Short mmCIF file of C-alpha atoms and ligand atoms in Angstrom, two decimals:
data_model
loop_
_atom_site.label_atom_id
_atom_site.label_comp_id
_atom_site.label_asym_id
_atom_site.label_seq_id
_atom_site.Cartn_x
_atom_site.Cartn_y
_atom_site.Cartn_z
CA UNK D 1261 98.29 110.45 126.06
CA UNK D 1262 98.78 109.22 122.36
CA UNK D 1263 98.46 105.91 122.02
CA UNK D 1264 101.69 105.44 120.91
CA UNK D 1265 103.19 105.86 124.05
CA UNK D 1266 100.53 103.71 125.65
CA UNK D 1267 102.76 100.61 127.15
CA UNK D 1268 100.10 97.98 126.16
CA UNK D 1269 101.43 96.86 123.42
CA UNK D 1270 101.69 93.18 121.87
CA UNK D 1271 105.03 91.95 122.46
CA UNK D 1272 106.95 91.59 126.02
CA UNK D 1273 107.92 94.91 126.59
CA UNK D 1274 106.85 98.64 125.55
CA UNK D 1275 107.90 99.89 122.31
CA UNK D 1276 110.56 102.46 123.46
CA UNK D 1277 112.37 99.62 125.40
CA UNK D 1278 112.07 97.57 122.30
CA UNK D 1279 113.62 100.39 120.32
CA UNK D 1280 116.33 100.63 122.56
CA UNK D 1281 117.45 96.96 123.52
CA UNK D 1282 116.54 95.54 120.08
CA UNK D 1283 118.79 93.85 118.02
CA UNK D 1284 121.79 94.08 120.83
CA UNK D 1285 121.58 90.54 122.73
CA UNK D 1286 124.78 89.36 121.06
CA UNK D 1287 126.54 92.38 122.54
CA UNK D 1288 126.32 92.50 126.19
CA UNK D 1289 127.10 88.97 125.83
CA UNK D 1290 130.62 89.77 124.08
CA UNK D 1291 131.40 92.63 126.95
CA UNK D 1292 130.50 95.79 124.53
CA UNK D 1293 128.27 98.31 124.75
CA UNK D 1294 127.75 99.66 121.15
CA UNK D 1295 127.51 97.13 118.75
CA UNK D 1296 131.06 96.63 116.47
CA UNK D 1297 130.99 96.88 112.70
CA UNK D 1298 132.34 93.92 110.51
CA UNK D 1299 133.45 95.22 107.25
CA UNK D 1300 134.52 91.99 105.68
CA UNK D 1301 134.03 90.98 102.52
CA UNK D 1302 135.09 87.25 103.06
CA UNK D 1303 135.70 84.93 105.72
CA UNK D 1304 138.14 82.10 106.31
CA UNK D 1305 136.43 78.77 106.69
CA UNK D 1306 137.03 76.25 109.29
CA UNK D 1307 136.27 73.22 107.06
CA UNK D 1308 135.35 72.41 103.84
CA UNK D 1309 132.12 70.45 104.08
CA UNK D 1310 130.76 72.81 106.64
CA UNK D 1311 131.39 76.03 104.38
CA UNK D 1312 129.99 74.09 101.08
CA UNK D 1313 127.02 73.52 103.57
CA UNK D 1314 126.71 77.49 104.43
CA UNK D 1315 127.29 78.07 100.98
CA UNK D 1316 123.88 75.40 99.55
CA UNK D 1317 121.93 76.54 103.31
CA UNK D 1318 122.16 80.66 102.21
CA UNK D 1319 121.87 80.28 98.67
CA UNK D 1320 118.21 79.49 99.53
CA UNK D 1321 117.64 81.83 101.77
CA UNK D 1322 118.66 80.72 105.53
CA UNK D 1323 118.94 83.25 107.75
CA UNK D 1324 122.03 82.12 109.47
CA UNK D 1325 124.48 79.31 108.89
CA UNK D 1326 127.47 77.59 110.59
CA UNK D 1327 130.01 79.64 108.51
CA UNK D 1328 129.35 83.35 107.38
CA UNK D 1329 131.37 82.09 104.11
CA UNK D 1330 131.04 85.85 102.13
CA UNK D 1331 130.15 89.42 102.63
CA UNK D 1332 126.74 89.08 100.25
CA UNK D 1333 125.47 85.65 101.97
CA UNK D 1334 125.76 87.05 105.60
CA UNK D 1335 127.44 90.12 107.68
CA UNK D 1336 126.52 90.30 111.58
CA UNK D 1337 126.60 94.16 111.44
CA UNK D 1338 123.77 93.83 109.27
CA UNK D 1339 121.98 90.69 110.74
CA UNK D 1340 121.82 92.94 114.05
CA UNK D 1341 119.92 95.45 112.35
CA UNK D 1342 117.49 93.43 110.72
CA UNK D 1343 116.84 91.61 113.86
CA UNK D 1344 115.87 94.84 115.51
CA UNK D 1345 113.76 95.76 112.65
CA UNK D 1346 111.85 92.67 112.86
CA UNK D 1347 111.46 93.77 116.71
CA UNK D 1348 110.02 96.62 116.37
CA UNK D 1349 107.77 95.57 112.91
CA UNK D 1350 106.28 92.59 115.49
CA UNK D 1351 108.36 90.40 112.98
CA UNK D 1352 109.59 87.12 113.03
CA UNK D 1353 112.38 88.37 109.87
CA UNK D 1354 113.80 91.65 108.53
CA UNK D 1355 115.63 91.74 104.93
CA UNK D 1356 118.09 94.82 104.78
CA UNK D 1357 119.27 96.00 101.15
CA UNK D 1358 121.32 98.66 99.98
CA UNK D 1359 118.07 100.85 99.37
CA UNK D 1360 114.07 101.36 99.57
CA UNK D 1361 113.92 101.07 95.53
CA UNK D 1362 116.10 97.58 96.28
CA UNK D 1363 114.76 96.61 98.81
CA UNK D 1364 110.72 97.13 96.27
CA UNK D 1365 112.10 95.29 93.87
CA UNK D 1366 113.52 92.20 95.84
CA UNK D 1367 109.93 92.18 97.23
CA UNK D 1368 108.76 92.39 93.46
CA UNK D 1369 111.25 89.22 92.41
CA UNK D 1370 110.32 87.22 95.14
CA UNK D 1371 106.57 87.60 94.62
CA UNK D 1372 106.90 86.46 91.11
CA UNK D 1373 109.30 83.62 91.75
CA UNK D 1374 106.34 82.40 93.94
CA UNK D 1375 104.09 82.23 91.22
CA UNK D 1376 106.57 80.98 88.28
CA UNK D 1377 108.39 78.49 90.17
CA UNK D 1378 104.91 76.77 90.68
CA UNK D 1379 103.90 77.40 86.76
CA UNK D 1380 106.55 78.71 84.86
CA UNK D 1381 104.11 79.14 81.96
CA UNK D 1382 102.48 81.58 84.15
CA UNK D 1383 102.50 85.70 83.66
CA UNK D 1384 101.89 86.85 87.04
CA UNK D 1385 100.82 90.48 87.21
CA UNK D 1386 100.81 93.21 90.86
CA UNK D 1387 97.64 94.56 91.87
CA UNK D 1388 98.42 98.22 93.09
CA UNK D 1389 96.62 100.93 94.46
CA UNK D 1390 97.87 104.48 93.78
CA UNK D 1391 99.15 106.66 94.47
CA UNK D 1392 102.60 105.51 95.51
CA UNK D 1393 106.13 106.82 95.94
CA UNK D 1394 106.98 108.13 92.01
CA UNK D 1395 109.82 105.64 91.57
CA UNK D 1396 107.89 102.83 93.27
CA UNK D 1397 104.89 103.63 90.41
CA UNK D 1398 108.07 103.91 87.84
CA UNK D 1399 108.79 100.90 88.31
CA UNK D 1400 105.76 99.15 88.49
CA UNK D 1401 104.80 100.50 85.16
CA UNK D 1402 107.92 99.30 83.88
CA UNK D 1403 108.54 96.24 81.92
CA UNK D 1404 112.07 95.62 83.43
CA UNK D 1405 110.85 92.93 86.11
CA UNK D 1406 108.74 91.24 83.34
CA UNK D 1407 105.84 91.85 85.93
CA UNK D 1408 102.67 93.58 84.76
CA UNK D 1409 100.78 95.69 87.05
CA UNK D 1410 97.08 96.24 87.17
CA UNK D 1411 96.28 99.69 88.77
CA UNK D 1412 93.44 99.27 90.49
CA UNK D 1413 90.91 101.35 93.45
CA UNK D 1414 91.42 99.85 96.92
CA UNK D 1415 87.92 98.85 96.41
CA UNK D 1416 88.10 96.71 93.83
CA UNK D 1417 91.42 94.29 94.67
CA UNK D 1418 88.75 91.56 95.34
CA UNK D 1419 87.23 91.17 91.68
CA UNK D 1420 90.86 91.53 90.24
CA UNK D 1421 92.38 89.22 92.14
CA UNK D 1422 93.50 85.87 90.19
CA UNK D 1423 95.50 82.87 90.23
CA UNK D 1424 98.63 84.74 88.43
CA UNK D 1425 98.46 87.40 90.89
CA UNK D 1426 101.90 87.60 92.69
CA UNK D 1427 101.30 90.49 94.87
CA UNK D 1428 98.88 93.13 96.40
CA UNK D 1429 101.34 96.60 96.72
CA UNK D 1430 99.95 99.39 98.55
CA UNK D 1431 101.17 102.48 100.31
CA UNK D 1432 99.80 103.74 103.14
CA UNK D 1433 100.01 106.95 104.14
CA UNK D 1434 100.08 107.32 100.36
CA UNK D 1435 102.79 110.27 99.44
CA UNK D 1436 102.18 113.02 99.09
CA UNK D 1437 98.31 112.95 99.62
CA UNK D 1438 98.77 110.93 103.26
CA UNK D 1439 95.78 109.35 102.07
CA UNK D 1440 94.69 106.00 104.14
CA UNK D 1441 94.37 102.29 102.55
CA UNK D 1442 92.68 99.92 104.75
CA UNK D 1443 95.59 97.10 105.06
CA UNK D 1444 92.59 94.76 106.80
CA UNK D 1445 90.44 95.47 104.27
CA UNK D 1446 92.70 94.74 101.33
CA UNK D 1447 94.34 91.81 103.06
CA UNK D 1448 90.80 90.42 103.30
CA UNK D 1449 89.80 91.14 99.61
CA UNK D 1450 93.31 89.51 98.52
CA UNK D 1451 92.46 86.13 100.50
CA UNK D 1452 95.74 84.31 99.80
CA UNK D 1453 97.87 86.45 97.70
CA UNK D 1454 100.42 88.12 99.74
CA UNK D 1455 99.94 92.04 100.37
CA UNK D 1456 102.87 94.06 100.96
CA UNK D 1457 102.57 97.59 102.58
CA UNK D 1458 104.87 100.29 101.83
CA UNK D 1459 104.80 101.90 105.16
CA UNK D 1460 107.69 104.37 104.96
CA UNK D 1461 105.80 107.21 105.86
CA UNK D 1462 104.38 105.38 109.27
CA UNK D 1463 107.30 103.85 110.66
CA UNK D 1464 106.99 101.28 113.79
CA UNK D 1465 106.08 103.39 116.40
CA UNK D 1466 103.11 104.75 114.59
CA UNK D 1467 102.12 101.72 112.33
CA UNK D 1468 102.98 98.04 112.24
CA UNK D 1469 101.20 96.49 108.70
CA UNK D 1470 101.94 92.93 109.64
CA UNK D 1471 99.59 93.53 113.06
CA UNK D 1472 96.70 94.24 110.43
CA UNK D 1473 97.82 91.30 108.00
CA UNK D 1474 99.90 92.64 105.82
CA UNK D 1475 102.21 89.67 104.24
CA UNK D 1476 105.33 91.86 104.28
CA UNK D 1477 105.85 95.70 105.63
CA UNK D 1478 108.61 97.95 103.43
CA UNK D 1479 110.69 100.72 104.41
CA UNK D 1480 112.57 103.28 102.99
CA UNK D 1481 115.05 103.08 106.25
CA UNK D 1482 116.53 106.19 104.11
CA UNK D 1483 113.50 108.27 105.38
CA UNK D 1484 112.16 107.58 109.38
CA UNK D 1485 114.18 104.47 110.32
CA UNK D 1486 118.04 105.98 109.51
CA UNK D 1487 116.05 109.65 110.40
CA UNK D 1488 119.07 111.69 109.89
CA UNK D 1489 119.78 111.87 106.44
CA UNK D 1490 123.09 110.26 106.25
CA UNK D 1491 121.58 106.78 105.15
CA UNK D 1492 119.73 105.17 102.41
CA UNK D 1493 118.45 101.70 103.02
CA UNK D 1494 115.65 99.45 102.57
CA UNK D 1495 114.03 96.77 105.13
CA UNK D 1496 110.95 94.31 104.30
CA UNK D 1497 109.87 92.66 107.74
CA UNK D 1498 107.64 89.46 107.37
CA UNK D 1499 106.45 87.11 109.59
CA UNK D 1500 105.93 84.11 106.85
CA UNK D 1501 109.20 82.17 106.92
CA UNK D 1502 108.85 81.20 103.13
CA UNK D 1503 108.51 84.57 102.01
CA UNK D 1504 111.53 85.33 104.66
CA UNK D 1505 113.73 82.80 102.81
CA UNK D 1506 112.75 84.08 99.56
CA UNK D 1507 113.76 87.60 99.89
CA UNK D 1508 117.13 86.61 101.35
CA UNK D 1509 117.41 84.63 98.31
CA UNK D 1510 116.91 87.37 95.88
CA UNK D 1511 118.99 89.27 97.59
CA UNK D 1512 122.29 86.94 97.91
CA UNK D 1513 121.63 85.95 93.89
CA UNK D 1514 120.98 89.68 93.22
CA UNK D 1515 123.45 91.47 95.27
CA UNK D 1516 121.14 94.85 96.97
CA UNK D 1517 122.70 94.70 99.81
CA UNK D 1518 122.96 97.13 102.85
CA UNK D 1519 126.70 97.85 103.29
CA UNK D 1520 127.62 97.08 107.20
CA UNK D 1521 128.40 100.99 107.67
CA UNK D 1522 124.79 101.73 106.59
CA UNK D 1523 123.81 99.06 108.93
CA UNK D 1524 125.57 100.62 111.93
CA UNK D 1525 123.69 103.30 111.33
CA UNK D 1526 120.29 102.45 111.12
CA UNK D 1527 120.59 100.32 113.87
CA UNK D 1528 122.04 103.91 115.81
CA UNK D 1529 119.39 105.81 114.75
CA UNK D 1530 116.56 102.91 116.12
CA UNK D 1531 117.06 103.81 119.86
CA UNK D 1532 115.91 107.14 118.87
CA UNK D 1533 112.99 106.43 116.63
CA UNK D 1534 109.86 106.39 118.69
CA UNK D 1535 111.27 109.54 120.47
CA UNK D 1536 111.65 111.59 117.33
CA UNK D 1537 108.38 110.59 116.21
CA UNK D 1538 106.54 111.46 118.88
CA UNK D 1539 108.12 114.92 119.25
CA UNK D 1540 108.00 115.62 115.52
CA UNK D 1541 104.08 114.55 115.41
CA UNK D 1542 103.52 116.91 118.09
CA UNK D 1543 105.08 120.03 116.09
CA UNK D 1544 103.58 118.62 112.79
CA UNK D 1545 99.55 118.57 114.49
CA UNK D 1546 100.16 121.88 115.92
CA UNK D 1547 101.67 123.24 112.46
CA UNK D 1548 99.06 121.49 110.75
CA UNK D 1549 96.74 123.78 112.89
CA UNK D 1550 98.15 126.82 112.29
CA UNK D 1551 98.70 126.27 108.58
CA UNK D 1552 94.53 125.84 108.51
CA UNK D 1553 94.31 129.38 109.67
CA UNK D 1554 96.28 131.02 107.22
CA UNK D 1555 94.67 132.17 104.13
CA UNK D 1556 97.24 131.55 101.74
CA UNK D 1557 96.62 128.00 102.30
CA UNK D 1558 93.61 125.93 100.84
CA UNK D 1559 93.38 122.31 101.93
CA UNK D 1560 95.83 120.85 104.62
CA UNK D 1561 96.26 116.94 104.50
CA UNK D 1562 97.36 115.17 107.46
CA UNK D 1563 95.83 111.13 108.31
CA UNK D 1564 92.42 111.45 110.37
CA UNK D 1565 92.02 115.13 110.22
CA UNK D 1566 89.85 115.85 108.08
CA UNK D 1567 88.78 112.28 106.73
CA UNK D 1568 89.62 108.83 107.78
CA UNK D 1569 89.65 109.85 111.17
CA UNK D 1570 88.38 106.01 112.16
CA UNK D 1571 90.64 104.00 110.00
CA UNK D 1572 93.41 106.59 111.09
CA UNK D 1573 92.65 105.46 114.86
CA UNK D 1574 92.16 101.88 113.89
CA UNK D 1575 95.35 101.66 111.72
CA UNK D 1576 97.74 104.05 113.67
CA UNK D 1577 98.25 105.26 116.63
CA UNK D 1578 98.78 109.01 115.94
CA UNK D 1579 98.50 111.49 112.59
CA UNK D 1580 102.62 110.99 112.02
CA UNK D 1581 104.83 113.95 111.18
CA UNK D 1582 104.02 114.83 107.58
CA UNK D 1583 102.13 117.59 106.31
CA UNK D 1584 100.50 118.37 102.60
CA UNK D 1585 99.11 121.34 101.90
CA UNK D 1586 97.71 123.44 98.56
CA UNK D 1587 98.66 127.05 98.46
CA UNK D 1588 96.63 127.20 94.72
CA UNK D 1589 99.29 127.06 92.17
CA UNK D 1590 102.41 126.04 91.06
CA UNK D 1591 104.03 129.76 90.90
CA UNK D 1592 102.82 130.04 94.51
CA UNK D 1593 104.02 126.45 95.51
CA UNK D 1594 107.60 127.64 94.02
CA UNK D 1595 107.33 131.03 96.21
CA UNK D 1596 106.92 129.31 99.52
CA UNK D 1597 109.98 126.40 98.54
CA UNK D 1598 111.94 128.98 97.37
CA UNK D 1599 111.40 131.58 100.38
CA UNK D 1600 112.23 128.86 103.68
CA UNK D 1601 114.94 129.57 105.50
CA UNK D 1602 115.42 127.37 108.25
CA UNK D 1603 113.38 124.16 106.48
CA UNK D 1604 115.61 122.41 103.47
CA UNK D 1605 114.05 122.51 100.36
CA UNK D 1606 114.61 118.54 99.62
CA UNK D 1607 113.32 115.23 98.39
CA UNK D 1608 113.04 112.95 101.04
CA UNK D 1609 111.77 112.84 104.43
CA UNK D 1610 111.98 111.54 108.39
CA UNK D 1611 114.49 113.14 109.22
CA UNK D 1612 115.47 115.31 112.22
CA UNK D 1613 115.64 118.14 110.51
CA UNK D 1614 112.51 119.92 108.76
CA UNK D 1615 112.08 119.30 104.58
CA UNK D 1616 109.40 120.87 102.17
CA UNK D 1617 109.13 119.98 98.63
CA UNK D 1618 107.23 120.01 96.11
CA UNK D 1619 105.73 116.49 94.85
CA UNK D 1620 104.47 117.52 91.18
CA UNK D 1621 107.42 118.41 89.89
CA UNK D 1622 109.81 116.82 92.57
CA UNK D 1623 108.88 113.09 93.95
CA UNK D 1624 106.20 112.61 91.61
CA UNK D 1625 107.64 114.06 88.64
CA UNK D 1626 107.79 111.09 86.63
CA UNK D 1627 104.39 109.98 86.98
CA UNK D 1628 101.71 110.42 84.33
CA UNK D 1629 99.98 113.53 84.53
CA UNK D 1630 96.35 111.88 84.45
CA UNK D 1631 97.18 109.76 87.26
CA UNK D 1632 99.17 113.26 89.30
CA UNK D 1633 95.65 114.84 88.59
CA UNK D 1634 93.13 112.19 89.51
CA UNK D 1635 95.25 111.48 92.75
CA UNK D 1636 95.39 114.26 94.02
CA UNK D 1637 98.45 115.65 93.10
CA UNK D 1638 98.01 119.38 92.40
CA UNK D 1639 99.94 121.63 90.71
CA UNK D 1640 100.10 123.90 94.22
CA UNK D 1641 100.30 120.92 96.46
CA UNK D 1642 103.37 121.30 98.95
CA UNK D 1643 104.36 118.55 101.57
CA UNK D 1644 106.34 119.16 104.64
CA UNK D 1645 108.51 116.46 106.45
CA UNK D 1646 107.93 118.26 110.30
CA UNK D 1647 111.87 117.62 112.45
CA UNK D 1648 112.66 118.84 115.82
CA UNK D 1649 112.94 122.19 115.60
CA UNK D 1650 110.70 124.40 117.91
CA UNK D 1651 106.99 125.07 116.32
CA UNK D 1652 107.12 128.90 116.82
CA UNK D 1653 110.16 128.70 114.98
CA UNK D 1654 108.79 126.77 111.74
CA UNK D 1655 106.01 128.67 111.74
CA UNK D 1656 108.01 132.07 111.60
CA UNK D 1657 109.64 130.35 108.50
CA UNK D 1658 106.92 128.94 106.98
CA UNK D 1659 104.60 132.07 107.31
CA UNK D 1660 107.12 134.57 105.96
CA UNK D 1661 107.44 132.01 103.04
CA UNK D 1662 103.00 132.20 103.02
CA UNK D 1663 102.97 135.46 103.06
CA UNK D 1664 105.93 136.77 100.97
C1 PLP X 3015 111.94 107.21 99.53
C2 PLP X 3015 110.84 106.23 99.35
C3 PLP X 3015 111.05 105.02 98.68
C4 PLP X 3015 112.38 104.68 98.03
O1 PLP X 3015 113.38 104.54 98.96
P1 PLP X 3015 114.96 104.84 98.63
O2 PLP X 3015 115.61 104.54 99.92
O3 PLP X 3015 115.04 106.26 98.19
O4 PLP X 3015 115.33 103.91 97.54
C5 PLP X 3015 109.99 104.13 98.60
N1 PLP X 3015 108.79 104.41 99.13
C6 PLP X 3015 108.54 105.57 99.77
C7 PLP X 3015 107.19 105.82 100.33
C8 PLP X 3015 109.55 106.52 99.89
O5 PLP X 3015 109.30 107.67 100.53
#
């Protein structure tokens, strides 16, 4: 048995029932069964005082106040999801925004408001470890946050670390190599500065950063967490109340929010989750297996299998559902995207439904080409998001694509 459906798990109850029941105790308690969607922008208030109260009390980040007041301060649609976010991240807190990119960059502000509102001579700068998602790396290496960012090897976070350092960002599995960073390890060499994992590609039921000390966990709830492709949305889970307070802040003063229909479904899809990732992982190892054996392909990547096999079991509790793999070169890579049949040639991933694409010119086509080459990220390099399709019949697609 994987040990992700092992029951002993930290909180109360096993992580399927969490899935399930999370997020939903305000429900049974108003006679529903499915939880109802609030679409308003504004709210009447029942007294002056108490909504210029709500008003001061959300401004700086409170999770909940006496009056909901406005749409951007506080919707319950949304509040539901992020609560069962935070269950299933072993969270105290879950921040929603209106995207993954959003939802980086509110984590970004609120790192360097940190710093600055202590010093505000300081320049605080983001230690990072690549590779990362190609916008996340975009935008890191941008100057638009007025953040700098100091790439350095997982290694090595200990000597850079520094008074004006807001933030530790890593990714882990990294995309598109599925490479492992040790989130103990780094959290150890950071000391007190705050790490943040992108964990998109390892949602809850395979990974929970904040059980290995991460400061904050990110998602792309676009990819795993929504896992149908009809949503984009992003969730940072956190178990520091400050840090809590401060992303809610950026978020009412910047305005990424997650719209309440978006909300209503993620918090669908969460029942789902650890069922579709256990059946997808399943169909991934086994394709994973039989994409070894075919001689079109050179190198498969999946976490643990050929490397990192302890971290992997120390980290997560199963490989995941993505596959990379190198068929050699780029006109080959372009043979197999462009010969699938039943998988979607697409961006994105996590979804029920089985996606191949090709990272070097796709997801990771705005990064540097020295950094695409000493990461990893070949010109031939393919990476498959496995769904819930029957094996036999992705591996009749992807073969005929292999061979063709
Ligand atoms: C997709 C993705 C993002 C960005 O999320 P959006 O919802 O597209 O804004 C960030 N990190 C990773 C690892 C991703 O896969």
């Amino acid at each position: 048995m994987p040990a992700a459906e092992s029951e002993d798990d930290a909180s109360t109850t096993g992580p399927r029932t969490t899935a399930v029941h999370a997020g939903r105790a305000d429900i049974r308690a108003r006679g529903l069964h499915a939880p109802p969607i609030d679409l308003s922008s504004t709210y009447p208030i029942s007294g002056m005082d108490s909504a210029a109260n709500s008003v001061t009390e959300f401004a700086h980040g409170a999770r909940v106040s006496d009056e909901p007041v406005y749409a951007r301060l506080y919707n319950p649609t949304v509040a539901n999801a992020e609560s069962a976010v935070a269950d299933l991240e072993h969270a105290s807190d879950c921040v929603a925004y209106g995207s993954g990119m959003a939802a980086m960059t509110a984590t970004l502000m609120a790192a360097r408001l940190a710093i600055v509102s202590e010093n505000p001579d300081a320049h605080p700068h983001v230690l990072a470890v690549r590779p990362i998602y190609g916008t996340g790396d975009h935008l890191l290496s941008s100057p638009m946050l007025g953040l700098d960012v100091k790439w350095v090897d997982a290694d090595d976070v200990a000597q850079h670390v520094g008074p004006e350092t807001a933030l530790v960002w890593i990714e882990t599995p990294a995309n598109p190599t599925l490479e492992l960073v040790d989130i103990a390890a780094i959290k150890e060499q950071a000391g007190e500065v705050p790490v943040c994992v992108d964990s998109t590609f390892a949602p809850p039921v395979l990974q929970r950063p904040l059980d290995h000390g991460a400061t904050c966990s990110m998602h792309s709830a676009t990819k795993f967490l929504g896992g149908h492709g009809d949503v984009v949305a992003g969730v940072v889970s956190t178990n520091d109340a400050e840090w809590a307070d401060r992303l809610r802040h950026v978020r009412v003063v910047t305005g990424g929010l997650l719209h309440p229909m978006a909300a209503y479904l993620l918090h669908r899809s969460l029942p789902s989750l650890p069922g579709r990732v256990l059946q997808a992982q399943s169909t991934a190892t086994d394709l994973a297996e039989r994409c070894e054996e075919h001689t079109a392909v050179q190198r498969v990547h999946m976490p643990g299998r050929s490397e990192q096999a302890d971290l992997r079991a120390r980290q997560m509790s199963g490989p995941g559902t993505m596959i990379a793999f190198d068929v050699g070169t780029r006109e080959k890579a372009r043979n197999v995207v462009e010969s699938v049949e039943l998988m979607t040639a697409a961006v994105s991933l996590g979804s029920v439904d089985t996606l191949i694409q090709h990272p070097a010119s796709m997801t990771h086509g705005v990064v540097d080409e020295a950094a695409k080459s000493d990461h990893g990220i070949t010109p031939g390099l393919l990476r498959l998001s496995v769904g819930l399709e029957n094996a036999d019949d992705l591996w009749q697609d992807l073969s005929q694509a292999l061979d063709g």
